[in-house]
Amino acid sequence: KGRSPPPALGINTLRTGFGKYAPLLSLFQSWYRSWFSFWSNEFVSMIHSVDSLKLLMSIEKEAAKCNRIIPCLLQIFIAKEETKFGLNRSELYEILDQLKLNPLPHIQICGLMGMASNTNDENQIRNEFSGLNLLFNEVKSAYFNEIPSFCELSMGMSHDYLIAVEEGSTLIRVG
């Protein structure tokens, strides 16, 4: 009574957790399906790291089983380092065009997410976040202009969240 909701809890993807052992994921496929269904049904409020149409289609399939609409952020590659991942501009537009032609009824695209380079160069970080903000506004006006749920720009982590907020972030990841 009168309490605020708890903060969102984030977990890394299985792909990140398995790293170089990613091929082993096929061995865990049935476990993963039931794991995803359980978490989709009970706890997932948003998936922040969608980086392919294949992943969106997989989420769609599992969300349909749970009769849920899963809010998702499309992850954009903005860093100047190989350890980060995400969609480039052309891949992003390819997915958005595909979704326009063939909507996924259990997916709600709510915005974009990006991680800046792990550097002490604040100008580089600011430029990466600023570029993502420009892309967000471009995508919003071209694809989601009349859709109020497309409102999230997730960028900023423990070491760079202040810059991210200055550059328009609506969600940050700290911890």
Short mmCIF file of C-alpha atoms in Angstrom, two decimals:
data_model
loop_
_atom_site.label_atom_id
_atom_site.label_comp_id
_atom_site.label_asym_id
_atom_site.label_seq_id
_atom_site.Cartn_x
_atom_site.Cartn_y
_atom_site.Cartn_z
CA LYS A 1 0.00 0.00 0.00
CA GLY A 2 1.51 3.30 -1.08
CA ARG A 3 4.73 1.59 -2.22
CA SER A 4 6.65 2.24 -5.39
CA PRO A 5 7.17 -0.68 -7.73
CA PRO A 6 10.56 -2.37 -7.39
CA PRO A 7 13.29 -1.29 -9.83
CA ALA A 8 13.72 -3.44 -12.91
CA LEU A 9 16.09 -6.36 -12.57
CA GLY A 10 18.23 -7.09 -15.60
CA ILE A 11 19.91 -10.33 -16.58
CA ASN A 12 22.37 -11.02 -19.36
CA THR A 13 21.45 -13.22 -22.27
CA LEU A 14 22.39 -16.87 -22.42
CA ARG A 15 24.58 -16.04 -25.41
CA THR A 16 26.63 -13.69 -23.23
CA GLY A 17 26.80 -16.21 -20.42
CA PHE A 18 28.06 -19.01 -22.62
CA GLY A 19 30.59 -16.89 -24.53
CA LYS A 20 32.87 -19.15 -26.58
CA TYR A 21 30.75 -22.15 -25.57
CA ALA A 22 27.71 -20.79 -27.45
CA PRO A 23 27.48 -23.96 -29.61
CA LEU A 24 26.49 -25.81 -26.44
CA LEU A 25 23.27 -23.82 -26.42
CA SER A 26 21.69 -26.35 -28.78
CA LEU A 27 22.04 -28.95 -26.03
CA PHE A 28 19.99 -26.75 -23.75
CA GLN A 29 17.30 -25.85 -26.29
CA SER A 30 14.37 -27.57 -24.58
CA TRP A 31 15.44 -26.23 -21.19
CA TYR A 32 15.77 -22.74 -22.69
CA ARG A 33 12.29 -22.89 -24.22
CA SER A 34 10.68 -23.75 -20.90
CA TRP A 35 12.89 -21.22 -19.09
CA PHE A 36 11.86 -18.47 -21.50
CA SER A 37 8.18 -19.39 -21.26
CA PHE A 38 8.33 -19.32 -17.47
CA TRP A 39 10.11 -15.99 -17.35
CA SER A 40 7.94 -14.51 -20.08
CA ASN A 41 4.83 -15.48 -18.22
CA GLU A 42 5.94 -14.32 -14.84
CA PHE A 43 8.66 -11.73 -14.84
CA VAL A 44 9.77 -10.27 -18.17
CA SER A 45 8.67 -6.66 -18.41
CA MET A 46 10.94 -5.73 -21.34
CA ILE A 47 13.71 -7.31 -23.41
CA HIS A 48 16.42 -4.68 -23.90
CA SER A 49 18.81 -6.40 -26.29
CA VAL A 50 17.07 -7.52 -29.48
CA ASP A 51 19.67 -7.56 -32.23
CA SER A 52 18.10 -9.60 -35.04
CA LEU A 53 14.86 -10.42 -36.78
CA LYS A 54 15.49 -14.07 -35.92
CA LEU A 55 15.50 -13.21 -32.21
CA LEU A 56 12.32 -11.14 -32.59
CA MET A 57 10.60 -14.06 -34.29
CA SER A 58 11.71 -16.40 -31.50
CA ILE A 59 10.37 -14.00 -28.86
CA GLU A 60 7.13 -13.71 -30.86
CA LYS A 61 6.72 -17.48 -30.88
CA GLU A 62 7.28 -17.83 -27.13
CA ALA A 63 5.16 -14.78 -26.28
CA ALA A 64 2.28 -16.20 -28.33
CA LYS A 65 2.41 -19.38 -26.22
CA CYS A 66 1.99 -17.20 -23.11
CA ASN A 67 -0.56 -14.93 -24.77
CA ARG A 68 1.59 -11.90 -23.87
CA ILE A 69 2.85 -8.86 -25.67
CA ILE A 70 6.53 -8.46 -24.87
CA PRO A 71 7.97 -4.93 -25.01
CA CYS A 72 11.37 -4.92 -26.72
CA LEU A 73 14.20 -2.50 -27.39
CA LEU A 74 16.29 -2.89 -30.53
CA GLN A 75 19.99 -2.90 -29.65
CA ILE A 76 22.10 -0.64 -31.85
CA PHE A 77 25.87 -0.99 -32.26
CA ILE A 78 27.30 2.44 -31.39
CA ALA A 79 30.63 1.57 -29.74
CA LYS A 80 34.07 1.68 -31.27
CA GLU A 81 35.00 -1.73 -29.88
CA GLU A 82 34.46 -5.35 -30.83
CA THR A 83 33.14 -6.51 -27.46
CA LYS A 84 29.80 -4.76 -28.01
CA PHE A 85 27.13 -5.91 -30.46
CA GLY A 86 23.91 -4.72 -32.02
CA LEU A 87 22.30 -3.67 -35.26
CA ASN A 88 23.89 -1.23 -37.66
CA ARG A 89 21.73 1.40 -39.36
CA SER A 90 20.91 -0.67 -42.45
CA GLU A 91 20.06 -3.77 -40.38
CA LEU A 92 17.79 -1.65 -38.19
CA TYR A 93 15.89 -0.27 -41.17
CA GLU A 94 15.69 -3.72 -42.73
CA ILE A 95 14.01 -5.07 -39.58
CA LEU A 96 11.68 -2.09 -39.28
CA ASP A 97 10.64 -2.44 -42.93
CA GLN A 98 10.08 -6.16 -42.41
CA LEU A 99 7.93 -5.49 -39.32
CA LYS A 100 5.91 -2.93 -41.27
CA LEU A 101 5.11 -5.59 -43.90
CA ASN A 102 4.71 -8.48 -41.45
CA PRO A 103 3.85 -7.24 -37.95
CA LEU A 104 4.53 -9.52 -35.00
CA PRO A 105 1.41 -9.22 -32.80
CA HIS A 106 3.12 -10.29 -29.57
CA ILE A 107 6.03 -7.85 -29.91
CA GLN A 108 5.91 -4.17 -29.02
CA ILE A 109 8.97 -2.20 -30.13
CA CYS A 110 9.38 0.46 -27.43
CA GLY A 111 12.67 2.07 -28.41
CA LEU A 112 16.38 1.65 -28.94
CA MET A 113 19.26 0.59 -26.71
CA GLY A 114 22.98 1.11 -27.15
CA MET A 115 26.17 0.74 -25.16
CA ALA A 116 28.98 3.24 -25.60
CA SER A 117 32.63 2.32 -25.83
CA ASN A 118 34.35 1.43 -22.59
CA THR A 119 36.67 4.43 -22.53
CA ASN A 120 37.56 7.42 -20.39
CA ASP A 121 37.14 9.68 -23.43
CA GLU A 122 33.95 11.54 -22.50
CA ASN A 123 33.74 13.21 -25.92
CA GLN A 124 33.67 9.83 -27.63
CA ILE A 125 30.98 8.57 -25.23
CA ARG A 126 28.94 11.75 -25.73
CA ASN A 127 29.21 11.45 -29.53
CA GLU A 128 28.08 7.81 -29.44
CA PHE A 129 25.07 8.64 -27.24
CA SER A 130 24.23 11.75 -29.25
CA GLY A 131 24.30 9.72 -32.46
CA LEU A 132 21.94 7.15 -30.96
CA ASN A 133 19.58 9.90 -29.85
CA LEU A 134 19.52 11.27 -33.42
CA LEU A 135 18.82 7.79 -34.78
CA PHE A 136 16.05 7.29 -32.19
CA ASN A 137 14.33 10.52 -33.28
CA GLU A 138 14.74 9.60 -36.95
CA VAL A 139 13.22 6.14 -36.39
CA LYS A 140 10.42 7.55 -34.25
CA SER A 141 9.34 10.03 -36.90
CA ALA A 142 9.64 7.53 -39.77
CA TYR A 143 8.07 4.42 -38.19
CA PHE A 144 6.49 5.20 -34.81
CA ASN A 145 5.27 8.79 -35.03
CA GLU A 146 1.73 7.92 -33.90
CA ILE A 147 2.79 5.22 -31.44
CA PRO A 148 3.31 6.59 -27.89
CA SER A 149 4.85 3.34 -26.61
CA PHE A 150 7.96 3.98 -28.74
CA CYS A 151 9.49 6.27 -26.13
CA GLU A 152 12.50 4.54 -24.58
CA LEU A 153 16.12 5.35 -25.31
CA SER A 154 18.22 3.04 -23.18
CA MET A 155 21.83 4.12 -22.89
CA GLY A 156 24.21 4.63 -20.03
CA MET A 157 25.79 2.34 -17.48
CA SER A 158 27.41 2.86 -14.10
CA HIS A 159 30.42 4.73 -15.50
CA ASP A 160 28.69 6.89 -18.14
CA TYR A 161 25.05 7.30 -17.10
CA LEU A 162 25.36 11.03 -16.39
CA ILE A 163 26.45 11.70 -19.97
CA ALA A 164 23.69 9.38 -21.21
CA VAL A 165 21.02 11.32 -19.31
CA GLU A 166 22.38 14.60 -20.69
CA GLU A 167 22.10 13.10 -24.19
CA GLY A 168 18.47 12.00 -23.77
CA SER A 169 18.51 8.58 -22.13
CA THR A 170 15.21 7.45 -20.60
CA LEU A 171 16.62 4.19 -19.17
CA ILE A 172 20.02 3.54 -17.63
CA ARG A 173 21.70 0.34 -16.42
CA VAL A 174 23.64 0.54 -13.18
CA GLY A 175 24.95 -2.09 -10.87
#
